[in-house]
PDB file of C-alpha atoms in Angstrom:
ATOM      1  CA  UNK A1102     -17.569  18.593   5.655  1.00 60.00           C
ATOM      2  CA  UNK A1103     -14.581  19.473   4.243  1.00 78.00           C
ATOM      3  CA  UNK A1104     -12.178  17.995   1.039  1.00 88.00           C
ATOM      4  CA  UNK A1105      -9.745  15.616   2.071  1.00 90.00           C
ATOM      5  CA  UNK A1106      -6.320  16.683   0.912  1.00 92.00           C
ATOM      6  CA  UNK A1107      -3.332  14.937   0.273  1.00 93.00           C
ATOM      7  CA  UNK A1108       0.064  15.185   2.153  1.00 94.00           C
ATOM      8  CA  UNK A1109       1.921  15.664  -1.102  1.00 98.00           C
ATOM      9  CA  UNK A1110      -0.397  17.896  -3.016  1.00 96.00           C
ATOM     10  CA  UNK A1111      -0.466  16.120  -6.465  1.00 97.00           C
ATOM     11  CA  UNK A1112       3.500  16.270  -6.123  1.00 98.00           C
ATOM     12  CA  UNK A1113       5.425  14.119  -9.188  1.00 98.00           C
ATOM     13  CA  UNK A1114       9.014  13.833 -10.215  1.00 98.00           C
ATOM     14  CA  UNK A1115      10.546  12.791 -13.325  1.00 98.00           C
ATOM     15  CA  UNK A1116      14.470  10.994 -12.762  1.00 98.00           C
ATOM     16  CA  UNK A1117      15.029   7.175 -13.204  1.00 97.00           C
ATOM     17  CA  UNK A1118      10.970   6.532 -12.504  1.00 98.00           C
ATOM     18  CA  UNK A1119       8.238   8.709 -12.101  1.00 99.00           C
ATOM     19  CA  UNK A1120       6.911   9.558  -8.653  1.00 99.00           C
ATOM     20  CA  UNK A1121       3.567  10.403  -8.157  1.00 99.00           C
ATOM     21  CA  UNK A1122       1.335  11.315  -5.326  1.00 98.00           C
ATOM     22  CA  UNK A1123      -1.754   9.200  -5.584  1.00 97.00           C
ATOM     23  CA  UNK A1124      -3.828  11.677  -3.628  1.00 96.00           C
ATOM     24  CA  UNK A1125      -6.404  11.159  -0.577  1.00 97.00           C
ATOM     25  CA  UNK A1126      -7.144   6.762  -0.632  1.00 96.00           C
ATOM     26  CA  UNK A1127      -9.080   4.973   1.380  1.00 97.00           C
ATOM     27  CA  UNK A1128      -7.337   2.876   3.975  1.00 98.00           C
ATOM     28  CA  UNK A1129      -8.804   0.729   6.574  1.00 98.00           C
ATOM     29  CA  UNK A1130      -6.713  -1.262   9.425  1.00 99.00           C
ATOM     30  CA  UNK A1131      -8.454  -4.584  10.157  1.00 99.00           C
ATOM     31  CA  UNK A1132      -7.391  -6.717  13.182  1.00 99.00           C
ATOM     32  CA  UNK A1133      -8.760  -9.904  13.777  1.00 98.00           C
ATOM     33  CA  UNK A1134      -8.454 -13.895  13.283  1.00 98.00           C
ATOM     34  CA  UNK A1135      -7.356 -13.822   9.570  1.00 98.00           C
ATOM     35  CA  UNK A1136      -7.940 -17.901   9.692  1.00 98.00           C
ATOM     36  CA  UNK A1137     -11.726 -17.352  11.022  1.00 98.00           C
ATOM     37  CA  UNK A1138     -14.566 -18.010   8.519  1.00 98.00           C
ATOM     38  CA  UNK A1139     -16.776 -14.796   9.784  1.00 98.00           C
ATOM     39  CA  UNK A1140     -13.566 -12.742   8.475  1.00 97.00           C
ATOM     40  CA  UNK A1141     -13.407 -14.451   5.022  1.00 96.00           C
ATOM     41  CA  UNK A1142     -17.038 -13.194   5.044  1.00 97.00           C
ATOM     42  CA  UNK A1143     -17.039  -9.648   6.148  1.00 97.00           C
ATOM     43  CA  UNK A1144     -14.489  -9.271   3.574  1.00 95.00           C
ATOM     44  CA  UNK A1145     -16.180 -10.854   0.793  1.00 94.00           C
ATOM     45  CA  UNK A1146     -19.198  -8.961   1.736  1.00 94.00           C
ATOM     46  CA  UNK A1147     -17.782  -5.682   2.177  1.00 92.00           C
ATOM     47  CA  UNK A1148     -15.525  -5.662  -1.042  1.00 92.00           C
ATOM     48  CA  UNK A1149     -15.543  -8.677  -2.453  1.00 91.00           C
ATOM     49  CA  UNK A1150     -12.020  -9.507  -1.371  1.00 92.00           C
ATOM     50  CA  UNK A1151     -10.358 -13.008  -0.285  1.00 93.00           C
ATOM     51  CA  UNK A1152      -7.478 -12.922   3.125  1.00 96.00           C
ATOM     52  CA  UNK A1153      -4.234 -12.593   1.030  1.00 97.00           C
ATOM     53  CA  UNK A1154      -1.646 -15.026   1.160  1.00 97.00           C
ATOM     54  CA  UNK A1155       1.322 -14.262   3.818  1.00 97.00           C
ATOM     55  CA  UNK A1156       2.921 -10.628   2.355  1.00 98.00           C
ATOM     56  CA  UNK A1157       0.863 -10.594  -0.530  1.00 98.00           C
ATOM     57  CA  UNK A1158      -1.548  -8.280  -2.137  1.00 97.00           C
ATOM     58  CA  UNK A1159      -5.188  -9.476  -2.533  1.00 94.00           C
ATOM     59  CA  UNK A1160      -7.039  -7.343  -5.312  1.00 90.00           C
ATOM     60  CA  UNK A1161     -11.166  -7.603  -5.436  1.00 81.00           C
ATOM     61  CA  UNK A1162     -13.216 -10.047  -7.584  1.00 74.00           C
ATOM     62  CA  UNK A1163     -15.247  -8.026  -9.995  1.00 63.00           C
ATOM     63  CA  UNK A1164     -15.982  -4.656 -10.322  1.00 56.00           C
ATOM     64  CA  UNK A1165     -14.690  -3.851  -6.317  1.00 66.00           C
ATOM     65  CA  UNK A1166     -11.854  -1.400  -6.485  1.00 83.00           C
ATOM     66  CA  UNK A1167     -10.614  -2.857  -3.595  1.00 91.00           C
ATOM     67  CA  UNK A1168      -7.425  -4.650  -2.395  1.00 96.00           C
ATOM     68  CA  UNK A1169      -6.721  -6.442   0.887  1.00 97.00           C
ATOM     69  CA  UNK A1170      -2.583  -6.479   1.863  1.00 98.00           C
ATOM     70  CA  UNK A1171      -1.113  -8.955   4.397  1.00 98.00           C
ATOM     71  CA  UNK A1172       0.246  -6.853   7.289  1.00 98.00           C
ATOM     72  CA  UNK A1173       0.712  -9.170   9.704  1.00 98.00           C
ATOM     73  CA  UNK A1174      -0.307 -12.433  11.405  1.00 98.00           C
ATOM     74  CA  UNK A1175      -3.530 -11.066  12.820  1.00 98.00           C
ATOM     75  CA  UNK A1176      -3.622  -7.645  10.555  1.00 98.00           C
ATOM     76  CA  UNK A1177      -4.600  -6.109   7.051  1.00 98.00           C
ATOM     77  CA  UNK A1178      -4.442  -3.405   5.256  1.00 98.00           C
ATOM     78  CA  UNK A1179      -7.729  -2.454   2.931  1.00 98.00           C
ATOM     79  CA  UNK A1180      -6.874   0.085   0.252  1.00 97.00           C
ATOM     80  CA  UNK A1181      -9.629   1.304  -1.300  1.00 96.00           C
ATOM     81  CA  UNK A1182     -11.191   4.865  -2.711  1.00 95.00           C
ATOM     82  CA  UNK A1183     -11.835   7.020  -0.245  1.00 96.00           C
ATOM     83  CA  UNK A1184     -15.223   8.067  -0.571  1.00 95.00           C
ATOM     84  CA  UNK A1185     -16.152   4.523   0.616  1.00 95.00           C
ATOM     85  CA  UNK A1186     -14.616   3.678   3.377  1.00 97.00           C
ATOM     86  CA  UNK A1187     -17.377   5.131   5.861  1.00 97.00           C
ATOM     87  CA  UNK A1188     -19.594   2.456   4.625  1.00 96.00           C
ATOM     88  CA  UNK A1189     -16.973  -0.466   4.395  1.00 96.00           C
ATOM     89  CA  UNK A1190     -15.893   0.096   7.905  1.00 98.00           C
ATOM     90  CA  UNK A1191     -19.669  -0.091   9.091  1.00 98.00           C
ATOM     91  CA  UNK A1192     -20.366  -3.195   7.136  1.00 97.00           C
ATOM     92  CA  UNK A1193     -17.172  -5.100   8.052  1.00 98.00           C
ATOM     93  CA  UNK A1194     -18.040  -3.908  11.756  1.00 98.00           C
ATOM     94  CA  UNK A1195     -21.715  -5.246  11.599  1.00 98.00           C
ATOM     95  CA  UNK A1196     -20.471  -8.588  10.168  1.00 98.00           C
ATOM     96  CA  UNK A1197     -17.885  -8.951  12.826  1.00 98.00           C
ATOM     97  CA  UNK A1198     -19.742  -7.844  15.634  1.00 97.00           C
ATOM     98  CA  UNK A1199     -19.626 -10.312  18.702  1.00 97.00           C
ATOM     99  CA  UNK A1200     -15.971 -11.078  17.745  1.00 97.00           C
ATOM    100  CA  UNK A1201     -12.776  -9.786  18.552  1.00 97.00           C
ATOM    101  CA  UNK A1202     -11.642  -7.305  15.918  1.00 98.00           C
ATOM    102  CA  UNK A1203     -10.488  -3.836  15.303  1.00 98.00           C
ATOM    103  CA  UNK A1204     -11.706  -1.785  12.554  1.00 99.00           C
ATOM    104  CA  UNK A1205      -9.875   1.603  11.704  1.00 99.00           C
ATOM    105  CA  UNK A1206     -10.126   4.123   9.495  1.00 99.00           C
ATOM    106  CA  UNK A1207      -6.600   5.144   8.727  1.00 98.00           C
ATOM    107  CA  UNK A1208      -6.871   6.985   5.883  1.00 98.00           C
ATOM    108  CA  UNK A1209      -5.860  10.069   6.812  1.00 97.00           C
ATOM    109  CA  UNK A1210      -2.699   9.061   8.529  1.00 97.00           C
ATOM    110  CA  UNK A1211      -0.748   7.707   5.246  1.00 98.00           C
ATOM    111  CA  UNK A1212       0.021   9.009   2.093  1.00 98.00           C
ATOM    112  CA  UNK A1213       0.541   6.566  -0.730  1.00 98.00           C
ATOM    113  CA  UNK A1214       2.991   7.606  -3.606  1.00 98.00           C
ATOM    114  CA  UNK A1215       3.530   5.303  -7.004  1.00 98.00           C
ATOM    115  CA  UNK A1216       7.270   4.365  -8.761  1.00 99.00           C
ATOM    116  CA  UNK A1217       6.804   3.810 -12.120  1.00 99.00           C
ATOM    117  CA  UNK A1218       8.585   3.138 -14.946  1.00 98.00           C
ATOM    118  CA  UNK A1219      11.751   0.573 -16.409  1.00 98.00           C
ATOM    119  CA  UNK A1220      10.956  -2.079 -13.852  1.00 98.00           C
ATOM    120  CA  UNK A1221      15.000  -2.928 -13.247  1.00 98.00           C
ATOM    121  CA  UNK A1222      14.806   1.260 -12.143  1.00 98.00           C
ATOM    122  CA  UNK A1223      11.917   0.972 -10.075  1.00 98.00           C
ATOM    123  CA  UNK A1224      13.074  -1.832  -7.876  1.00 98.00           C
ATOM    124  CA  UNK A1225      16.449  -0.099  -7.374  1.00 98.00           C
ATOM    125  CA  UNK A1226      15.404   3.197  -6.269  1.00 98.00           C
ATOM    126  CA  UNK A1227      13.333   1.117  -3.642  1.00 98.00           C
ATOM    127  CA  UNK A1228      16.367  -1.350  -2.891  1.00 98.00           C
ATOM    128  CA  UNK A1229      18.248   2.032  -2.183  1.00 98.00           C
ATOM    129  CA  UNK A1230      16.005   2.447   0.373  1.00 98.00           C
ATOM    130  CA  UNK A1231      14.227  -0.842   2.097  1.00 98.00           C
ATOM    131  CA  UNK A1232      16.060  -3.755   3.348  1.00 97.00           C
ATOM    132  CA  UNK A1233      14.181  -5.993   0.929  1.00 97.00           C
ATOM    133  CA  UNK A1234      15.460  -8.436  -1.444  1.00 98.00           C
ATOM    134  CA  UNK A1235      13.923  -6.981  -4.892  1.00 98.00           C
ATOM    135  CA  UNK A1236      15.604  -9.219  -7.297  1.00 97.00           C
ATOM    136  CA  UNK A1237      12.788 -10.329  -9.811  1.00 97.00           C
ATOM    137  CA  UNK A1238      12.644 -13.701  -8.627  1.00 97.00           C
ATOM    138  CA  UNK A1239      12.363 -12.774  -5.065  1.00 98.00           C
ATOM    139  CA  UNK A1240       9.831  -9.659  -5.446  1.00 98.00           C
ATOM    140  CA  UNK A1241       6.980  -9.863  -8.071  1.00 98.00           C
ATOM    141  CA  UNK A1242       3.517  -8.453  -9.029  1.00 97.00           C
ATOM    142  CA  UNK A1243       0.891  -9.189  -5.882  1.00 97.00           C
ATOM    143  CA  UNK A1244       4.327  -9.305  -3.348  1.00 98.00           C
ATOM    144  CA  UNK A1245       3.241  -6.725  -0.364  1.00 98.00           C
ATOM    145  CA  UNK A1246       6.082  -5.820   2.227  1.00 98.00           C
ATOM    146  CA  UNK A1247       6.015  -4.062   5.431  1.00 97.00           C
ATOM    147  CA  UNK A1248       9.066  -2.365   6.321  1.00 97.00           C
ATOM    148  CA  UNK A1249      11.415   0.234   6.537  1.00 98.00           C
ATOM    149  CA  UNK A1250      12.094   3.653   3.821  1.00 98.00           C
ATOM    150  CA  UNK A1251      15.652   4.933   5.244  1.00 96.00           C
ATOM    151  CA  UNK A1252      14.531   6.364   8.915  1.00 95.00           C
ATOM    152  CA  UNK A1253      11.113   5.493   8.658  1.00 98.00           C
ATOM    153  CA  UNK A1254       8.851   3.061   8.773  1.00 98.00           C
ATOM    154  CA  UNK A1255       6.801   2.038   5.250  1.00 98.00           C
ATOM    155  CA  UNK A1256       4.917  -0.454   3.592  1.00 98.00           C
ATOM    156  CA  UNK A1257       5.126  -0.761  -0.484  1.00 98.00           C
ATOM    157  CA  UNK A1258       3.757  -3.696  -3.267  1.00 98.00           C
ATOM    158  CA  UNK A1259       4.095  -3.924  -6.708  1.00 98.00           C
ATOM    159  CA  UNK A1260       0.882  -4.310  -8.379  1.00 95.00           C
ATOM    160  CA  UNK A1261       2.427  -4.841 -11.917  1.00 96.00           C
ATOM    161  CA  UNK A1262       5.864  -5.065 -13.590  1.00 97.00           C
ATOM    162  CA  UNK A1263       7.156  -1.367 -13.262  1.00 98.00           C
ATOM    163  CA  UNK A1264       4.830  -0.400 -11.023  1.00 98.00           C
ATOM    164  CA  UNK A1265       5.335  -0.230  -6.885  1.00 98.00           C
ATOM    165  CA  UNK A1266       3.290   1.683  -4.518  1.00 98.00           C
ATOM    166  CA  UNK A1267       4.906   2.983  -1.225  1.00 99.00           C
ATOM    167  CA  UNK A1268       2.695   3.927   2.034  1.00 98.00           C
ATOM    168  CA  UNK A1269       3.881   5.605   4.163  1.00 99.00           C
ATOM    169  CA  UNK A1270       2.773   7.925   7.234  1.00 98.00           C
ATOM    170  CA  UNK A1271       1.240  10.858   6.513  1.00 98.00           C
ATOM    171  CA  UNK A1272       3.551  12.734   8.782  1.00 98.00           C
ATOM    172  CA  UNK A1273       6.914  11.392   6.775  1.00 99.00           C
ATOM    173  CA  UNK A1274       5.157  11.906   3.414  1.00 99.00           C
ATOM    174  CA  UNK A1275       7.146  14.521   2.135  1.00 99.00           C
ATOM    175  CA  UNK A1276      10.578  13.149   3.663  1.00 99.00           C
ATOM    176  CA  UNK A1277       9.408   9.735   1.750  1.00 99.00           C
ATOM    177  CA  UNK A1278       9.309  11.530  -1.711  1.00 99.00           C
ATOM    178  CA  UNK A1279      12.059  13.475  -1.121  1.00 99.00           C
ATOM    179  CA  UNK A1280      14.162   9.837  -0.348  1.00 98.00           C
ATOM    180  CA  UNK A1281      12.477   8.722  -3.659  1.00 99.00           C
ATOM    181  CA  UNK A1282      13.480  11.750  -5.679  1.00 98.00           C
ATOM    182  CA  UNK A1283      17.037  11.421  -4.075  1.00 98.00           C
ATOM    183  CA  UNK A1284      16.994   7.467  -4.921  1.00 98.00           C
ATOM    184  CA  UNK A1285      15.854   8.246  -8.092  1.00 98.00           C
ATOM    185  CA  UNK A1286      18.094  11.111  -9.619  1.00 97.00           C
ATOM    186  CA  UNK A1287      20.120   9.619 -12.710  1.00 96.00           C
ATOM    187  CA  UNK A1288      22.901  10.919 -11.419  1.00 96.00           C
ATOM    188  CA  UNK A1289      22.422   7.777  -8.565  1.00 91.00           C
ATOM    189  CA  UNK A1290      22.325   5.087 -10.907  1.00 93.00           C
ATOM    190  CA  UNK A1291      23.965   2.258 -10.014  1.00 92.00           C
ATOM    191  CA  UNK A1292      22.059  -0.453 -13.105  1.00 91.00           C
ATOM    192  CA  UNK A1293      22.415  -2.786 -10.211  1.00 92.00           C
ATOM    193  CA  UNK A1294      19.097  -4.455 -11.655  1.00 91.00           C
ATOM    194  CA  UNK A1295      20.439  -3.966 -15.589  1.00 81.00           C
TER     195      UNK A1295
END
């Protein structure tokens, strides 16, 4: 079997934040009744993760490296390392068997690249970009968003102060970065967050 390799290829840039490929992450799409007990289960069981509140991040109890994001009413995201996801998709699919649900490996069709630095820079480069509300009080550590990056669609959630992480299709990855690097030149500065 061969290496999985990333979209970006380790890429990084240094402006206003720091942009940095993540490299190859696991990423499962799970479909199903988000309300049912037999899901609160299979995730428990597979990762040790709890449904996430309504566009929120979920991050695992424990030692799990996991993290569950709310995608949608009936959808959500798992991020995890890639070297498991083989065995969480079997064990969330043997939990959930006999009910309606969709389990997809979709790791290999998204890239994930991290914005760090001053958090008032990271949240506008992404408010250049995303029709979001990123004000502080409106945008916050464990906030998850699905949404649009300029032409494209994205997903991104800030798992600390300073700190967002953007998915995006693997296809757009490098037209994502370059948007970042663009957003994030200090020549583009606008101190709208001060």
């Amino acid at each position: 079997m061969s290496e999985p390799v990333s979209a970006l290829n380790g890429a990084s840039f240094e402006g206003l934040v720091t942009l940095q490929d993540r490299g190859p992450t696991g990423m499962i799409t799970l479909r199903g009744d988000l309300a049912a007990p037999v899901m609160a289960k299979a995730l428990d069981k597979a990762l040790g993760l709890t449904v996430p509140d309504t566009r929120r991040v979920q991050p695992a109890k424990g030692v799990s490296k996991g993290q569950a994001a709310w995608m949608s009413p009936d959808e959500l995201l798992l991020i995890l390392p890639y070297g498991q996801v083989s065995s969480v998709c079997a064990n969330l699919s043997a939990t959930l068997e006999g009910t309606h649900h969709l389990v997809a490996d979709v790791s290999d069709a998204r890239a994930l690249i991290t914005v760090s630095g001053q958090d008032a820079h990271v949240r506008e480069v992404l408010a250049k970009l995303a029709p979001v509300d990123l004000h502080p009080a409106q945008f916050g550590p464990g906030d998850f968003r699905r949404t649009r990056l300029a032409q494209v669609a994205g997903a991104f959630w800030m798992p600390e102060a300073g700190q967002i992480n953007v998915i995006c299709f693997r296809s757009v990855a490098q037209y994502v970065f370059d948007l970042l690097g663009a957003a994030a030149d200090p020549a583009a500065s606008v101190d709208y967050f001060g």
